[in-house]
Amino acid sequence: MDDGLDLTLLPAAVSPLVAGEVAGAPRRCRVLAAFPTCLYLDLGAHERVLAVLASDAVALPIGVRLALPSTEVRWGVEPGGHVVVGEGRVRLPRADVVAARLLRPARVRPAPRGSAGDGGLPEPGVLGDLAHDLTAAALAGGSTDPGVRGLVGVGRGLTPSGDDALCGVLLTLAAVDAPQARRALSAVRTAVRTVLPWTTSLSAALLVAAGAGYAVPDVARLVTRLVSGGGSTNRSAGATPGPSRTVAPSGLLVDPSAGSDVSDLVDRVLAIGHTSGRDLLSGVSGALRAVDALESVPRPDPRHAPRPESQEGLHRG
Amino acid sequence: MADHVELRTGSYLDSVTLMQVSRTVAAAPGVEAAQVAMATELNLEVIRGMGFDVPDSAPNDLLVAIRGDEAGIAAGQAALESALTESRSAAGSSTGFGEAPTARTLGGAIRLSGADLALVSVPGEHAVTEALDAVRAGVSVMVFSDNVPVEDEVRLKDAAADADVLVMGPDCGTAVVGGVALGFANVVRPGSVGLVAASGTGAQQVMCLLDAAGVGISHCLGVGGRDLSSAVAARSTKRALAALAADPETTSVVVVSKPPAPEVLADLEAYAAGLGKPVHWATLGAGRPDLTAAVESVLTSVGSDVPVWPTWEAAGPSAPTSSGSLRGLFCGGTLADEAMLVAGPVLGDIRSNIPLRAELALGADLRDPGHVVIDFGDDTMTRGRAHPMIDPSLRLDRIAVEAADPTCGVLLLDLVLGHGAHADPAPELVAAVRAARETAAATGRDLRVVVSVTGTTSDPQGLDRSAKALADAGADVLLSNAAATRRALQLLGHDVTAPESARRDTAYAPVAGTVTDVGAEPLHGLLAADVTVAAAGVSLFSDALRAQAVSVTEASWQPPMAGTAAELGRVLADPRRDAANAEALRRMTAAGADLVDVRPAREVLGLERGTFLHAGPPIEFARASGPLKGALIGAMLFEGLADTAEEAEAMLEKGDGVTLEPCHHRDAVGPMAGVISPSMWVYELRDEVHDNTSWCSLNEGLGKVLRYGAYGPEVIDRLRWMNSVLGPILQQAVRARIEQQGPIDVKAIIAQMLQMGDEGHNRNRAGSLMLLRELLPTMITADASSTDIAEAVRFSGANEHFFLNLGMPACKLSTLAAHGIPGSSVVTTMARNGTDFGIRVSGTGDAWFTGPANTPEGLFLGSYGPDDANPDIGDSAITETAGIGGFAMAAAPAIVKFVGGDVPFALRATQTMYEITVGEHTAYQVPILEFRGTPTGIDVAAVARTGILPQINTGMAGRVAGTGQVGAGLVTPPEQCFTQALTALAAAAGER
């Protein structure tokens, strides 16, 4: 891509979630954001966003993904500019991104709720409580609107913290193979749909994807593992945070009994975005707690340790 | 007209790339003929057959042969250069300043890229070695290569089971993983039918038919043509079935294969019944359904309609011809098989190069007046050329032959589209069909042509466009190969109809059994991931993957050292090796090195009068090089065994009362000539961790010195002074220092000096100063005259290599600790005596493996030049053996001013050595590589495998005895050391 005159063809794998627009009639799309590793393009409707991803970008489920790293790609566009999407291409100033194949975006795999536990997730804080309350209401067949409205669009960032936590709730419910969970998912999804305009386009698009169980591969894998209990087999229900937990270099509480690959997954998810990964996991923690409370024998609340200050969501009070 | 023949060493390229390069060169203006190929026996024969004079060469040499006029040869060479450059840059091997070179092995490429799928297409005899790399890294691997021995296949697949990975292959041409086409594969719609395929074109046919019926594919996992044989016993098929059973996208499975061995089939049936998903069987064999019928039964069982299979009618003729024979010319082996199975019962005997019965085999000319089916993709037809799906020329030639043959009634052809195949094969085939029909028409024959086209509407070549073009040329084109065969039979006047479709369910286990654990992710989650690939071999496949937006990291693979493939396989398969090498590395890096004393050699090494230690492997005086002879003469004079050099030389020649022995045999080391005589003083170093001791002489400084073979009076006088003054002062200093502070930690000095721009072999400046800093306080308080102390301090401080004689025994202690571990292929000694280079290996005991020492290349002192240099000499290569010296060159960029090369070379040298070492040193680090540990523990197997020889920085001695140092430079050991060691390791592995 060094030669600005040469029109280069960049093969890309297209997510089925955006394949329709990419294959469709050409349309001018506004550039919502441009980062070295990715571009976000406005596909028209508020919650329709196309991510153009270099191979080292976080693999969002709404993207066309190149095989080249960001060091070898220059987008040549700025936020507010326009590019043409359609006929299987994204036409950038210096190159055409060409849809070469369909990729399979990662998706949670529904499984019955396994042994309880969260595999050593970070302390979920206030976001976790909000996620818990929403999930509990949804599972009980109550109104989900207040809970959803308390989260959507709340917090800083391109994907506000509340949305990330909400994604965690949607993904957790999508991963639990039980009738109540399916009904709860449907209720939360419906509530979310009505308030999508309250948040950013990108975040709205990711919420829609999460409602169908789609997420970044590490997130989808982690949520599947956590729900099925594959990541925390040794941990007894109701264990309180205590000496058995160790403090990782990051300052997070880590359950040493959690499978090492699960803790690797947790680390990788925590590295997503500025706080996105952490906020999402807060949502997962809270939702899992509500799911576990459904079971016949009530468990003591495993989290009565003082909550650390959550950096996001506090201003919602 | 002239011939240009040229041999290039060290430039390996895969055969497919070279065929493309050859074509480009041959097409240059003024070139009459050209061939660019690796100098294998087969290729040499071809090039000789073209009339070229071929020089002596080895299989790893690149041979360029161009015939043309003067301008033509120049044009051909220019075309060659640009084609080679293009192929190399496509492989991504170009690197920036000081960047790590591309990995030479698949394992290296996997480590660099974190790939989750590997692709091996190197020549068959080397394929298992590469594939095992992937298996050991926990990565599933597709082995495209053929000619892999079946016992190796079994071994590889057993290793794969242990590592929970899938081996697709060997000889696996087709796979689709998560929508990514690997090798020859069509672009199919995503869906829920999973394939397990022991047959490449068979799987392609099945996928294309399913795709045409609107049914998508989740994955197609190849397993290799032999997987269902008794010997391999469905090892990969079972793993693939289990993976598909656990894959949520897959709801039913089709196994595509030739008939399995009966006991394998029974076992598989039982296995499939427990999977919880229906398993169907698309198999080819006498009396079994053809692939189309099998697909129809799958469609019925998944609830899809069986469509009318696409057909493109020939433009023009429609009436059948009733005379002549069937001539089936195929690229796909399974398609050829199916054609014979469908046509055989109607036509009777069909002769073939892949006959259904042995007595139907065609002769070498592949001609017969009766019915003939030829598979142009068979191994025997693809030796030295690309598969006919890529290079159609042989088949196109044969079409022309059939056109002129009055016995040919109908031509039955296949055309396989999709990834991996020719980018646009239809036009050439259309032209051939048109020409063939015209040729036949000229003799009054109506030559009918039927084409079975295996493709999908999404294939890059365009199914409809390709099929229409063929139909326009007068061919009947059908998607179903079985139907195409029947069409050909009809044209020959036979009344055949397709069997009732979907009568039989071929499923073994259509009833759901136990549902597999949903959280399970077999094959490390391969089927759920968007794959990234590491590849070794033909770059064509990597290019095809890049076109699908798949990240591919290619190893810059080249064949192992000539003749080592079999032994390498045995050594790499030695189950002790991994653990033994890890232990060797652990010991090497754990070994300590404390300076504990300075004493006369007589006392500590037990040297008798007349016994002389020397550098390198054992040698008799007659074969000794000039510098070693000179040093021995000097030592004789020094010991008072002779009065003159002539007398000393005569005594040494006769061997009267003189014993020569390598320093290494007494756990000592000596730089350059390395001569230690009984009276000389030596440093004594201890490794308390492993309870070892090593010794080295005191450094004499630079210039005319004994170790470089000088023996003049000033040399002998200096040695006497070192004995009478320097040695005793150093002894007092070391002993006093131990009393006050404990011994000097030489290992810590090495770690520190690497951070200060030394590499510990030819640059010891910082190390020497740090050593002096440690010794000075007790040197200056030694019981000696202040004049002597001042001289001893001045002498030590003036010598930039003062530290070398401590670094070497420290390295010796490190490698000594790693010696003697059964099964370890780690080198524990590299040493030279000026004539031979010798190595010893941890797992092969005290045996030396030797070869003629190379002469270093580098920079020369004063007026000396290359002709003055002696071959490589000294025990100092112990530094490289222990992970410093040339291996730590990146830590010492300034050294290039002394040994030659440039700074990027220094950075590259260290990074290249990681390819041949077991691991990284824990204490010795290279700051500019982000404090990465130096490459440590040379692995004989890795050296043989990559052809990368250890990089040694060294001083150069004058060739003539008595000259002294003439320069410094870079050198590598001779290959033989490593190939011999490999032979011994292979033998040791076999004894178990």
PDB file of N, CA and C in Angstrom, chain B residues 753-811:
ATOM      1  N   MET B 753      29.000  -8.504  30.514  1.00  0.00           N
ATOM      2  CA  MET B 753      29.756  -8.012  29.342  1.00  0.00           C
ATOM      3  C   MET B 753      28.890  -8.013  28.080  1.00  0.00           C
ATOM      4  N   LEU B 754      27.906  -8.944  28.005  1.00  0.00           N
ATOM      5  CA  LEU B 754      27.013  -8.961  26.849  1.00  0.00           C
ATOM      6  C   LEU B 754      26.165  -7.692  26.814  1.00  0.00           C
ATOM      7  N   GLN B 755      25.936  -7.102  27.973  1.00  0.00           N
ATOM      8  CA  GLN B 755      25.155  -5.869  28.022  1.00  0.00           C
ATOM      9  C   GLN B 755      26.041  -4.652  27.761  1.00  0.00           C
ATOM     10  N   MET B 756      27.359  -4.907  27.610  1.00  0.00           N
ATOM     11  CA  MET B 756      28.301  -3.804  27.424  1.00  0.00           C
ATOM     12  C   MET B 756      29.002  -3.888  26.075  1.00  0.00           C
ATOM     13  N   GLY B 757      28.432  -4.657  25.153  1.00  0.00           N
ATOM     14  CA  GLY B 757      28.970  -4.655  23.798  1.00  0.00           C
ATOM     15  C   GLY B 757      29.982  -5.734  23.484  1.00  0.00           C
ATOM     16  N   ASP B 758      30.202  -6.687  24.402  1.00  0.00           N
ATOM     17  CA  ASP B 758      31.064  -7.836  24.104  1.00  0.00           C
ATOM     18  C   ASP B 758      30.208  -9.015  23.686  1.00  0.00           C
ATOM     19  N   GLU B 759      30.817  -9.946  22.922  1.00  0.00           N
ATOM     20  CA  GLU B 759      30.124 -11.206  22.650  1.00  0.00           C
ATOM     21  C   GLU B 759      30.868 -12.379  23.265  1.00  0.00           C
ATOM     22  N   GLY B 760      32.045 -12.128  23.856  1.00  0.00           N
ATOM     23  CA  GLY B 760      32.691 -13.154  24.656  1.00  0.00           C
ATOM     24  C   GLY B 760      33.602 -14.099  23.901  1.00  0.00           C
ATOM     25  N   HIS B 761      33.728 -13.903  22.591  1.00  0.00           N
ATOM     26  CA  HIS B 761      34.685 -14.724  21.862  1.00  0.00           C
ATOM     27  C   HIS B 761      35.779 -13.831  21.287  1.00  0.00           C
ATOM     28  N   ASN B 762      35.398 -12.932  20.416  1.00  0.00           N
ATOM     29  CA  ASN B 762      36.402 -12.072  19.818  1.00  0.00           C
ATOM     30  C   ASN B 762      36.332 -10.642  20.312  1.00  0.00           C
ATOM     31  N   ARG B 763      35.408 -10.366  21.169  1.00  0.00           N
ATOM     32  CA  ARG B 763      35.360  -9.050  21.798  1.00  0.00           C
ATOM     33  C   ARG B 763      35.167  -9.282  23.276  1.00  0.00           C
ATOM     34  N   ASN B 764      36.223  -8.982  24.052  1.00  0.00           N
ATOM     35  CA  ASN B 764      36.245  -9.245  25.491  1.00  0.00           C
ATOM     36  C   ASN B 764      36.652  -7.996  26.265  1.00  0.00           C
ATOM     37  N   ARG B 765      36.418  -6.820  25.668  1.00  0.00           N
ATOM     38  CA  ARG B 765      36.944  -5.592  26.268  1.00  0.00           C
ATOM     39  C   ARG B 765      36.319  -5.329  27.623  1.00  0.00           C
ATOM     40  N   ALA B 766      35.010  -5.313  27.664  1.00  0.00           N
ATOM     41  CA  ALA B 766      34.343  -5.010  28.925  1.00  0.00           C
ATOM     42  C   ALA B 766      34.630  -6.118  29.936  1.00  0.00           C
ATOM     43  N   GLY B 767      34.618  -7.349  29.462  1.00  0.00           N
ATOM     44  CA  GLY B 767      34.869  -8.479  30.347  1.00  0.00           C
ATOM     45  C   GLY B 767      36.257  -8.396  30.955  1.00  0.00           C
ATOM     46  N   SER B 768      37.242  -8.048  30.149  1.00  0.00           N
ATOM     47  CA  SER B 768      38.611  -7.961  30.645  1.00  0.00           C
ATOM     48  C   SER B 768      38.739  -6.871  31.705  1.00  0.00           C
ATOM     49  N   LEU B 769      38.089  -5.737  31.461  1.00  0.00           N
ATOM     50  CA  LEU B 769      38.153  -4.646  32.438  1.00  0.00           C
ATOM     51  C   LEU B 769      37.452  -5.021  33.736  1.00  0.00           C
ATOM     52  N   MET B 770      36.322  -5.716  33.611  1.00  0.00           N
ATOM     53  CA  MET B 770      35.600  -6.109  34.832  1.00  0.00           C
ATOM     54  C   MET B 770      36.398  -7.136  35.616  1.00  0.00           C
ATOM     55  N   LEU B 771      37.072  -8.026  34.887  1.00  0.00           N
ATOM     56  CA  LEU B 771      37.885  -9.027  35.566  1.00  0.00           C
ATOM     57  C   LEU B 771      39.028  -8.347  36.306  1.00  0.00           C
ATOM     58  N   LEU B 772      39.650  -7.403  35.630  1.00  0.00           N
ATOM     59  CA  LEU B 772      40.769  -6.681  36.254  1.00  0.00           C
ATOM     60  C   LEU B 772      40.292  -5.934  37.500  1.00  0.00           C
ATOM     61  N   ARG B 773      39.100  -5.353  37.392  1.00  0.00           N
ATOM     62  CA  ARG B 773      38.526  -4.644  38.527  1.00  0.00           C
ATOM     63  C   ARG B 773      38.378  -5.575  39.728  1.00  0.00           C
ATOM     64  N   GLU B 774      38.003  -6.837  39.437  1.00  0.00           N
ATOM     65  CA  GLU B 774      37.846  -7.808  40.521  1.00  0.00           C
ATOM     66  C   GLU B 774      39.192  -8.212  41.107  1.00  0.00           C
ATOM     67  N   LEU B 775      40.198  -8.302  40.243  1.00  0.00           N
ATOM     68  CA  LEU B 775      41.489  -8.852  40.679  1.00  0.00           C
ATOM     69  C   LEU B 775      42.428  -7.811  41.277  1.00  0.00           C
ATOM     70  N   LEU B 776      42.297  -6.563  40.821  1.00  0.00           N
ATOM     71  CA  LEU B 776      43.282  -5.538  41.177  1.00  0.00           C
ATOM     72  C   LEU B 776      43.552  -5.402  42.681  1.00  0.00           C
ATOM     73  N   PRO B 777      42.495  -5.314  43.502  1.00  0.00           N
ATOM     74  CA  PRO B 777      42.765  -5.073  44.927  1.00  0.00           C
ATOM     75  C   PRO B 777      43.686  -6.114  45.525  1.00  0.00           C
ATOM     76  N   THR B 778      43.524  -7.368  45.122  1.00  0.00           N
ATOM     77  CA  THR B 778      44.383  -8.397  45.712  1.00  0.00           C
ATOM     78  C   THR B 778      45.656  -8.604  44.908  1.00  0.00           C
ATOM     79  N   MET B 779      45.666  -8.170  43.637  1.00  0.00           N
ATOM     80  CA  MET B 779      46.931  -8.236  42.878  1.00  0.00           C
ATOM     81  C   MET B 779      47.953  -7.273  43.475  1.00  0.00           C
ATOM     82  N   ILE B 780      47.491  -6.051  43.765  1.00  0.00           N
ATOM     83  CA  ILE B 780      48.474  -5.045  44.181  1.00  0.00           C
ATOM     84  C   ILE B 780      48.951  -5.258  45.613  1.00  0.00           C
ATOM     85  N   THR B 781      48.250  -6.114  46.346  1.00  0.00           N
ATOM     86  CA  THR B 781      48.732  -6.423  47.694  1.00  0.00           C
ATOM     87  C   THR B 781      49.453  -7.760  47.736  1.00  0.00           C
ATOM     88  N   ALA B 782      49.721  -8.356  46.537  1.00  0.00           N
ATOM     89  CA  ALA B 782      50.399  -9.653  46.498  1.00  0.00           C
ATOM     90  C   ALA B 782      51.826  -9.502  47.014  1.00  0.00           C
ATOM     91  N   ASP B 783      52.334 -10.642  47.466  1.00  0.00           N
ATOM     92  CA  ASP B 783      53.706 -10.649  47.983  1.00  0.00           C
ATOM     93  C   ASP B 783      54.660 -10.773  46.808  1.00  0.00           C
ATOM     94  N   ALA B 784      55.010  -9.610  46.197  1.00  0.00           N
ATOM     95  CA  ALA B 784      55.927  -9.569  45.059  1.00  0.00           C
ATOM     96  C   ALA B 784      56.481  -8.161  44.976  1.00  0.00           C
ATOM     97  N   SER B 785      57.516  -8.006  44.165  1.00  0.00           N
ATOM     98  CA  SER B 785      58.093  -6.663  44.064  1.00  0.00           C
ATOM     99  C   SER B 785      57.101  -5.739  43.374  1.00  0.00           C
ATOM    100  N   SER B 786      57.180  -4.478  43.730  1.00  0.00           N
ATOM    101  CA  SER B 786      56.235  -3.543  43.112  1.00  0.00           C
ATOM    102  C   SER B 786      56.462  -3.466  41.620  1.00  0.00           C
ATOM    103  N   THR B 787      57.659  -3.684  41.151  1.00  0.00           N
ATOM    104  CA  THR B 787      57.931  -3.692  39.707  1.00  0.00           C
ATOM    105  C   THR B 787      57.197  -4.858  39.048  1.00  0.00           C
ATOM    106  N   ASP B 788      57.303  -6.028  39.677  1.00  0.00           N
ATOM    107  CA  ASP B 788      56.623  -7.190  39.106  1.00  0.00           C
ATOM    108  C   ASP B 788      55.107  -6.994  39.113  1.00  0.00           C
ATOM    109  N   ILE B 789      54.603  -6.466  40.239  1.00  0.00           N
ATOM    110  CA  ILE B 789      53.151  -6.243  40.317  1.00  0.00           C
ATOM    111  C   ILE B 789      52.723  -5.262  39.251  1.00  0.00           C
ATOM    112  N   ALA B 790      53.480  -4.188  39.108  1.00  0.00           N
ATOM    113  CA  ALA B 790      53.149  -3.178  38.104  1.00  0.00           C
ATOM    114  C   ALA B 790      53.150  -3.803  36.714  1.00  0.00           C
ATOM    115  N   GLU B 791      54.127  -4.642  36.425  1.00  0.00           N
ATOM    116  CA  GLU B 791      54.203  -5.265  35.104  1.00  0.00           C
ATOM    117  C   GLU B 791      53.035  -6.229  34.894  1.00  0.00           C
ATOM    118  N   ALA B 792      52.715  -6.995  35.968  1.00  0.00           N
ATOM    119  CA  ALA B 792      51.594  -7.939  35.857  1.00  0.00           C
ATOM    120  C   ALA B 792      50.284  -7.201  35.607  1.00  0.00           C
ATOM    121  N   VAL B 793      50.096  -6.076  36.302  1.00  0.00           N
ATOM    122  CA  VAL B 793      48.868  -5.292  36.118  1.00  0.00           C
ATOM    123  C   VAL B 793      48.847  -4.679  34.722  1.00  0.00           C
ATOM    124  N   ARG B 794      50.005  -4.116  34.312  1.00  0.00           N
ATOM    125  CA  ARG B 794      50.066  -3.503  32.979  1.00  0.00           C
ATOM    126  C   ARG B 794      49.771  -4.548  31.904  1.00  0.00           C
ATOM    127  N   PHE B 795      50.389  -5.723  32.036  1.00  0.00           N
ATOM    128  CA  PHE B 795      50.221  -6.799  31.057  1.00  0.00           C
ATOM    129  C   PHE B 795      48.746  -7.243  30.974  1.00  0.00           C
ATOM    130  N   SER B 796      48.147  -7.398  32.131  1.00  0.00           N
ATOM    131  CA  SER B 796      46.749  -7.841  32.140  1.00  0.00           C
ATOM    132  C   SER B 796      45.836  -6.771  31.561  1.00  0.00           C
ATOM    133  N   GLY B 797      46.095  -5.534  31.920  1.00  0.00           N
ATOM    134  CA  GLY B 797      45.231  -4.449  31.471  1.00  0.00           C
ATOM    135  C   GLY B 797      45.402  -4.138  30.004  1.00  0.00           C
ATOM    136  N   ALA B 798      46.592  -4.410  29.463  1.00  0.00           N
ATOM    137  CA  ALA B 798      46.865  -4.074  28.063  1.00  0.00           C
ATOM    138  C   ALA B 798      46.235  -5.085  27.111  1.00  0.00           C
ATOM    139  N   ASN B 799      45.758  -6.185  27.654  1.00  0.00           N
ATOM    140  CA  ASN B 799      45.315  -7.290  26.814  1.00  0.00           C
ATOM    141  C   ASN B 799      43.797  -7.335  26.745  1.00  0.00           C
ATOM    142  N   GLU B 800      43.274  -7.022  25.552  1.00  0.00           N
ATOM    143  CA  GLU B 800      41.823  -6.988  25.407  1.00  0.00           C
ATOM    144  C   GLU B 800      41.190  -8.357  25.547  1.00  0.00           C
ATOM    145  N   HIS B 801      41.986  -9.400  25.376  1.00  0.00           N
ATOM    146  CA  HIS B 801      41.432 -10.746  25.466  1.00  0.00           C
ATOM    147  C   HIS B 801      41.778 -11.440  26.781  1.00  0.00           C
ATOM    148  N   PHE B 802      42.234 -10.625  27.761  1.00  0.00           N
ATOM    149  CA  PHE B 802      42.576 -11.137  29.079  1.00  0.00           C
ATOM    150  C   PHE B 802      41.462 -12.051  29.602  1.00  0.00           C
ATOM    151  N   PHE B 803      40.206 -11.656  29.350  1.00  0.00           N
ATOM    152  CA  PHE B 803      39.073 -12.395  29.901  1.00  0.00           C
ATOM    153  C   PHE B 803      38.777 -13.699  29.149  1.00  0.00           C
ATOM    154  N   LEU B 804      39.161 -13.763  27.849  1.00  0.00           N
ATOM    155  CA  LEU B 804      38.777 -14.911  27.024  1.00  0.00           C
ATOM    156  C   LEU B 804      39.123 -16.229  27.707  1.00  0.00           C
ATOM    157  N   ASN B 805      40.297 -16.268  28.349  1.00  0.00           N
ATOM    158  CA  ASN B 805      40.756 -17.528  28.934  1.00  0.00           C
ATOM    159  C   ASN B 805      39.983 -17.899  30.206  1.00  0.00           C
ATOM    160  N   LEU B 806      39.104 -17.017  30.650  1.00  0.00           N
ATOM    161  CA  LEU B 806      38.169 -17.360  31.728  1.00  0.00           C
ATOM    162  C   LEU B 806      36.774 -17.637  31.174  1.00  0.00           C
ATOM    163  N   GLY B 807      36.429 -16.889  30.129  1.00  0.00           N
ATOM    164  CA  GLY B 807      35.129 -17.121  29.493  1.00  0.00           C
ATOM    165  C   GLY B 807      35.061 -18.523  28.902  1.00  0.00           C
ATOM    166  N   MET B 808      36.151 -18.957  28.286  1.00  0.00           N
ATOM    167  CA  MET B 808      36.151 -20.287  27.661  1.00  0.00           C
ATOM    168  C   MET B 808      35.924 -21.415  28.670  1.00  0.00           C
ATOM    169  N   PRO B 809      36.693 -21.475  29.776  1.00  0.00           N
ATOM    170  CA  PRO B 809      36.403 -22.565  30.717  1.00  0.00           C
ATOM    171  C   PRO B 809      35.023 -22.428  31.375  1.00  0.00           C
ATOM    172  N   ALA B 810      34.530 -21.191  31.495  1.00  0.00           N
ATOM    173  CA  ALA B 810      33.164 -21.022  32.013  1.00  0.00           C
ATOM    174  C   ALA B 810      32.174 -21.683  31.064  1.00  0.00           C
ATOM    175  N   CYS B 811      32.387 -21.465  29.753  1.00  0.00           N
ATOM    176  CA  CYS B 811      31.513 -22.088  28.756  1.00  0.00           C
ATOM    177  C   CYS B 811      31.702 -23.600  28.759  1.00  0.00           C
TER     178      CYS B 811
END
